PDB file of C-alpha atoms in Angstrom:
ATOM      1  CA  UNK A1089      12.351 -26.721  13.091  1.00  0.00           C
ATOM      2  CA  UNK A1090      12.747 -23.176  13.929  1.00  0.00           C
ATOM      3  CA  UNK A1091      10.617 -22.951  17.167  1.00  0.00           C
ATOM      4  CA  UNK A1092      12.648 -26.251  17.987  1.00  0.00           C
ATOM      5  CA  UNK A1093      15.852 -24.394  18.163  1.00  0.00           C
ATOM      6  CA  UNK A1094      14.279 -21.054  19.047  1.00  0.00           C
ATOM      7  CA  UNK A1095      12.986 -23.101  22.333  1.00  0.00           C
ATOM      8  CA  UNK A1096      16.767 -24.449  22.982  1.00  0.00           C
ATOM      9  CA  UNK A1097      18.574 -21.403  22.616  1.00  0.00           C
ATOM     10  CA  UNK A1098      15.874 -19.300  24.804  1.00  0.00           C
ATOM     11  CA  UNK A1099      16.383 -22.412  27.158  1.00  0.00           C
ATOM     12  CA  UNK A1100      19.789 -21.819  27.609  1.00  0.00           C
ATOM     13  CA  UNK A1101      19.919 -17.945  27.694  1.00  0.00           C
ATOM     14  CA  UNK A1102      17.869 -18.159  30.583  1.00  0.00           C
ATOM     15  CA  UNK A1103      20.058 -20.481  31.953  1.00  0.00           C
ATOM     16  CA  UNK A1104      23.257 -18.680  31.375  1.00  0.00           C
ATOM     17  CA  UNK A1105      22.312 -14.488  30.865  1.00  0.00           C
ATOM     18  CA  UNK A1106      19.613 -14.354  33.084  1.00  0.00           C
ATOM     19  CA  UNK A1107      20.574 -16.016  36.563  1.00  0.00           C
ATOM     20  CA  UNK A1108      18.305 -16.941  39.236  1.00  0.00           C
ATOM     21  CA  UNK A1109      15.563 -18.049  36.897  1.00  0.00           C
ATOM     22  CA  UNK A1110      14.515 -14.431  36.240  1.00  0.00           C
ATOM     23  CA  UNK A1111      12.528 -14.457  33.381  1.00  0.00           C
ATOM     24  CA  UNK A1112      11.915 -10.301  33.667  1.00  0.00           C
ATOM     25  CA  UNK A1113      13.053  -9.777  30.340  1.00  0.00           C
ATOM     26  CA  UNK A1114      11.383  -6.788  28.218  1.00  0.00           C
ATOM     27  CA  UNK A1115       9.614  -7.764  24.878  1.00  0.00           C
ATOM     28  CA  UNK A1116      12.072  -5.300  23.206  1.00  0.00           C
ATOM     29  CA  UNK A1117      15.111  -6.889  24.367  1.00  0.00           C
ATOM     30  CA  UNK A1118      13.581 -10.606  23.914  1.00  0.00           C
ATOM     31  CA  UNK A1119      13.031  -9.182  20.047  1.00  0.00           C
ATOM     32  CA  UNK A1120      16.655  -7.847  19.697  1.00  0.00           C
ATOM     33  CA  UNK A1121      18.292 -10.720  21.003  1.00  0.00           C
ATOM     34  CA  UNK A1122      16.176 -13.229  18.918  1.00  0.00           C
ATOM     35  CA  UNK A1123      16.692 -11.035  15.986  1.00  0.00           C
ATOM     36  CA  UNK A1124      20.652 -11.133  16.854  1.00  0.00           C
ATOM     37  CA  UNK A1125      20.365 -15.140  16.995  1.00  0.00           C
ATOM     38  CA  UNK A1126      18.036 -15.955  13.877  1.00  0.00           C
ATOM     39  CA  UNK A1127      18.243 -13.057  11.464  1.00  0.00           C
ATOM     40  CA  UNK A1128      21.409 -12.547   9.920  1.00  0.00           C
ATOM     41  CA  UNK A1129      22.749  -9.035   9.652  1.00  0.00           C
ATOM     42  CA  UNK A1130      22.449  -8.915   6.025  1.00  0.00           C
ATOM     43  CA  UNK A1131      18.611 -10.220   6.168  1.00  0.00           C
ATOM     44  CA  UNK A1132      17.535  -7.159   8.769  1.00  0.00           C
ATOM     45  CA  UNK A1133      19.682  -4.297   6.203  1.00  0.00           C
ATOM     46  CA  UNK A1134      17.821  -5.736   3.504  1.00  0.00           C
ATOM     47  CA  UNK A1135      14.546  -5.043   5.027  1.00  0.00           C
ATOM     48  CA  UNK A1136      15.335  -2.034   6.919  1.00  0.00           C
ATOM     49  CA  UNK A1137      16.028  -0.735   3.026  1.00  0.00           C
ATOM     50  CA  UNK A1138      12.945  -2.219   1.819  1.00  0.00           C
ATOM     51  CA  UNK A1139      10.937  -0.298   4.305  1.00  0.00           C
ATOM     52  CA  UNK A1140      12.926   2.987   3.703  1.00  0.00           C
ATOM     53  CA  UNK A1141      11.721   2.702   0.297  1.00  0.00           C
ATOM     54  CA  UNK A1142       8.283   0.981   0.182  1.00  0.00           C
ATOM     55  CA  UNK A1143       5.537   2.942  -1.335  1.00  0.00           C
ATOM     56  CA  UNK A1144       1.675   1.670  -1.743  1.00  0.00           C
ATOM     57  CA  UNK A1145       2.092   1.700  -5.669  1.00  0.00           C
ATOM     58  CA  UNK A1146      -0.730  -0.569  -6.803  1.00  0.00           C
ATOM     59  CA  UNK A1147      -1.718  -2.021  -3.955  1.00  0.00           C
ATOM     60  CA  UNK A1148      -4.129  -2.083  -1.427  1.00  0.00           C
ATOM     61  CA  UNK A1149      -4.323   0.037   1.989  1.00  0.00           C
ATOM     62  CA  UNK A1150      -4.427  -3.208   3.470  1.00  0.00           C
ATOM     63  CA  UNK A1151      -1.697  -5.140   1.564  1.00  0.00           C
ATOM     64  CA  UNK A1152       0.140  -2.060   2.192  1.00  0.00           C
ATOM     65  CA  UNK A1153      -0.160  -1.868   5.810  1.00  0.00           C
ATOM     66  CA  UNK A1154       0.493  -5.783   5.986  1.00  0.00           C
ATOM     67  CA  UNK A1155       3.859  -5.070   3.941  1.00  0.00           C
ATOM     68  CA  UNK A1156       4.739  -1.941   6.201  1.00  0.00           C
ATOM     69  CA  UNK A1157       3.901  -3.750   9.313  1.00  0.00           C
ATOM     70  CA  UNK A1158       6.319  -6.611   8.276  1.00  0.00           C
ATOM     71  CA  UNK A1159       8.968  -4.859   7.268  1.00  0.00           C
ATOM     72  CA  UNK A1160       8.919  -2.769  10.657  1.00  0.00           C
ATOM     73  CA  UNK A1161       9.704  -5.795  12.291  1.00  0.00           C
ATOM     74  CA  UNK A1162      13.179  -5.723  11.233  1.00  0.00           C
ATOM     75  CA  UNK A1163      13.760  -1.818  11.343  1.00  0.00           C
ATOM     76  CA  UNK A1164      13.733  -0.988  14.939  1.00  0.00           C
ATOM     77  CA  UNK A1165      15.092   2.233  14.912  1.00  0.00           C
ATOM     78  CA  UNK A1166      13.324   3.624  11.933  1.00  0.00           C
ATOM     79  CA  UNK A1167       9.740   3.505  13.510  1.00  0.00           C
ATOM     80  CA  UNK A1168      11.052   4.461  17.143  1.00  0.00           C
ATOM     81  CA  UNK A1169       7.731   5.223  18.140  1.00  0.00           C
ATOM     82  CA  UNK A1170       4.203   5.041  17.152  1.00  0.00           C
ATOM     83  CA  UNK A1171       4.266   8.974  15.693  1.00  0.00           C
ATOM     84  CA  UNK A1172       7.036   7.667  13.623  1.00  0.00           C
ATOM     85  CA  UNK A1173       5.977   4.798  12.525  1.00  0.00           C
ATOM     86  CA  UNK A1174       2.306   6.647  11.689  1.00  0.00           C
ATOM     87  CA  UNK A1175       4.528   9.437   9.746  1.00  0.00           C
ATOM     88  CA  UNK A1176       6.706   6.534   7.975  1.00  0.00           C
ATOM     89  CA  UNK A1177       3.046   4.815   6.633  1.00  0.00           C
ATOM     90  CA  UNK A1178       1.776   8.106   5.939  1.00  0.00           C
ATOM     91  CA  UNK A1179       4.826   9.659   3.504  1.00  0.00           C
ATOM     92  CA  UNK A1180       4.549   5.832   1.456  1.00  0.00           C
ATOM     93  CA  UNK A1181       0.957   6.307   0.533  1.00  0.00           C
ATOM     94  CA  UNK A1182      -0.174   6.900  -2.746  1.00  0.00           C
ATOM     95  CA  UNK A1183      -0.100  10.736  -3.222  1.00  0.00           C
ATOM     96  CA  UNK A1184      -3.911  10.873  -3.791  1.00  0.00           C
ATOM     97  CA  UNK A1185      -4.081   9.909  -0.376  1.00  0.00           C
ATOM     98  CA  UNK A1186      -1.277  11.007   1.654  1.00  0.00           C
ATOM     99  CA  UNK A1187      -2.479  14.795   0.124  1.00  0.00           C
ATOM    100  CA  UNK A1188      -5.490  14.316   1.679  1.00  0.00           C
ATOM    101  CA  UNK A1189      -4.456  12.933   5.402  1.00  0.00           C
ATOM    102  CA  UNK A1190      -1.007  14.610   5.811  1.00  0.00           C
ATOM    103  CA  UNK A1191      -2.133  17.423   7.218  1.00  0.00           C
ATOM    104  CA  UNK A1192      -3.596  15.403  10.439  1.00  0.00           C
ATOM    105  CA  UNK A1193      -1.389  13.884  13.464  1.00  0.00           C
ATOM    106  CA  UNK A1194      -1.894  10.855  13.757  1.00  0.00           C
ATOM    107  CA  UNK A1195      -0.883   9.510  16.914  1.00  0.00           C
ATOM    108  CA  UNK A1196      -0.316   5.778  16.227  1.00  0.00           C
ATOM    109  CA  UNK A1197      -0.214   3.499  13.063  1.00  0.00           C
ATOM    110  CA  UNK A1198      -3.889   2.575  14.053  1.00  0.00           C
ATOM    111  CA  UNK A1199      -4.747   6.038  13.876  1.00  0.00           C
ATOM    112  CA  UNK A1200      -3.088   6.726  10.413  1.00  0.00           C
ATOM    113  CA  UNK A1201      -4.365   3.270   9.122  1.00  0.00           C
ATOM    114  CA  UNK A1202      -8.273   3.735  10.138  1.00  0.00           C
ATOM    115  CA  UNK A1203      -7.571   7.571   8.880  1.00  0.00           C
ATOM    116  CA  UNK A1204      -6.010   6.112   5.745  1.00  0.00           C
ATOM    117  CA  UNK A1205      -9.085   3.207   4.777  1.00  0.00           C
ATOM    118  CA  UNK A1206     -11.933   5.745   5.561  1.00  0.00           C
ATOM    119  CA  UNK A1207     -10.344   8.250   2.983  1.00  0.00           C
ATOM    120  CA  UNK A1208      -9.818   5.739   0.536  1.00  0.00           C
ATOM    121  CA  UNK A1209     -13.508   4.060   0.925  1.00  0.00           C
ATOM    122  CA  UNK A1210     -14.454   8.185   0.325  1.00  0.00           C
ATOM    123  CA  UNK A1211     -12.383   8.179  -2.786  1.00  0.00           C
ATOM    124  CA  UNK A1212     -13.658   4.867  -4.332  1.00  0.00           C
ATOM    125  CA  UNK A1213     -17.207   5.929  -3.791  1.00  0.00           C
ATOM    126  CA  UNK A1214     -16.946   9.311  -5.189  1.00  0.00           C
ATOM    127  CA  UNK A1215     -15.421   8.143  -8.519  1.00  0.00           C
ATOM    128  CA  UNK A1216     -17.920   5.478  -8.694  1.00  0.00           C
ATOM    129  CA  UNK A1217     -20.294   8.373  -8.314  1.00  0.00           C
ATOM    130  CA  UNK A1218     -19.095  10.871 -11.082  1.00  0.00           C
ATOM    131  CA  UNK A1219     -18.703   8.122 -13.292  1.00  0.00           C
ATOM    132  CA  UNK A1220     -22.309   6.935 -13.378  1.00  0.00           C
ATOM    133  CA  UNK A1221     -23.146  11.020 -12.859  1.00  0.00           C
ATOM    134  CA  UNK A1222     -21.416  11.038 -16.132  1.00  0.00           C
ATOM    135  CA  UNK A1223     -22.527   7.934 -17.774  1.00  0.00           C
ATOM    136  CA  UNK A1224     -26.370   9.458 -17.567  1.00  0.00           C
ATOM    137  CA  UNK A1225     -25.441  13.065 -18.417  1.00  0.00           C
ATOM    138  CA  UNK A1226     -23.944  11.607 -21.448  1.00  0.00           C
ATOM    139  CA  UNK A1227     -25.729  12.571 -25.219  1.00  0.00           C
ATOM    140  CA  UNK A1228     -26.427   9.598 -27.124  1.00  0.00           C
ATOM    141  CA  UNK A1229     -23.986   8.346 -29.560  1.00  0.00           C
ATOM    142  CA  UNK A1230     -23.734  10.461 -32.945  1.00  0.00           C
ATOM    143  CA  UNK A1231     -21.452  10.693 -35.679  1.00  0.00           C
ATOM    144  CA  UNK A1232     -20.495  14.232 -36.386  1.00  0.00           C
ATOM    145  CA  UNK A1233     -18.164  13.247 -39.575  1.00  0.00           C
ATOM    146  CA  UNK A1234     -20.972  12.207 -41.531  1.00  0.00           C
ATOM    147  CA  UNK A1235     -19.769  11.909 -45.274  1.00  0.00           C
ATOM    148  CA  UNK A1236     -21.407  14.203 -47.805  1.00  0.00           C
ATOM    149  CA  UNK A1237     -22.161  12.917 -50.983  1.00  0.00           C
ATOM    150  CA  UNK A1238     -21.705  15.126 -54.265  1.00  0.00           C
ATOM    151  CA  UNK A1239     -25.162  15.425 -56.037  1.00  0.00           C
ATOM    152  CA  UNK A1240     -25.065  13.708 -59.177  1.00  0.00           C
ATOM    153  CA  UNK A1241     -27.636  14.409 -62.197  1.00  0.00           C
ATOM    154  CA  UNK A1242     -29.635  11.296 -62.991  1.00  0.00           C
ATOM    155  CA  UNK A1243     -27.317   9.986 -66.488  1.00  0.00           C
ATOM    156  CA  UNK A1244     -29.986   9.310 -69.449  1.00  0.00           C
ATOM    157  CA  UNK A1245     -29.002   5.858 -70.932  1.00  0.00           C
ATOM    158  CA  UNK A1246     -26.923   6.085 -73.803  1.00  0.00           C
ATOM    159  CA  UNK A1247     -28.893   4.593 -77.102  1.00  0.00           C
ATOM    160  CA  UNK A1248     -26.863   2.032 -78.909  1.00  0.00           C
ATOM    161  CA  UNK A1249     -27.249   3.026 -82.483  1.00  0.00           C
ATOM    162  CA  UNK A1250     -28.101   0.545 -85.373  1.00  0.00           C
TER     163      UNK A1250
END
């Protein structure tokens, strides 16, 4: 239904904004008029917030930079560029992560994001690491609250007298 009326109304822009059958129009402009047409105003502040605000919390690079990449969709003018949209992903990773790739420039979201997974894979693999490092390092089991037990002189059994 939606590519039904997006192929109308791009129908008749041509027709009417761009004369002379021109169809020289820049993928930026193409994405702010369509935007102007099918998302309503209150739609693209909504996300432009989200993305102002989203952190990777708990989850994944990946689901992260699927979320980011969405959201910069609707937020033109935050991610101007590729340096600021690489700084934007950068400053909403978890801070185990952004500690440790911060300090690069990162050119491009691509950059930042290929940057960003090989870190990660680093992390995962050295925890995995110290924990089985530390698993056979471990002493065996033992209780160190053992209970004493007061000695106790054998009782001599009482003789019932007769």
């Amino acid at each position: 239904m939606l590519q039904e009326r997006a192929d109308v109304w791009w129908s008749s822009l041509l027709r009417t904004r761009f004369e002379d059958g021109a169809v020289d129009v820049a993928w930026d402009e193409f994405v702010r008029l369509f935007q102007a047409k099918f998302v309503p105003e209150h739609i693209q502040d909504k996300m432009e917030q989200e993305l102002l605000t989203l952190t990777q919390g708990s989850m994944t690079v990946l689901e992260y930079e699927a979320r980011f990449a969405e959201l910069s969709k609707y937020a033109p003018l935050i991610v101007v560029d590729e340096r600021r949209k690489a700084r934007k992903f950068m400053m909403g990773l978890k801070p185990s992560l952004r500690s440790r790739l911060v300090a690069f420039d990162h050119r491009t979201l691509d950059e930042a994001l290929s940057a960003t997974c090989r870190q990660d894979s680093e992390m995962e693999q050295y925890l995995e690491e110290k924990k089985a490092s530390q698993k056979r390092s471990a002493p065996p089991f033992q209780r160190q609250d053992k209970k004493k037990v007061a000695y106790q002189s054998p009782q001599c059994p009482v003789a019932a007298s007769s």
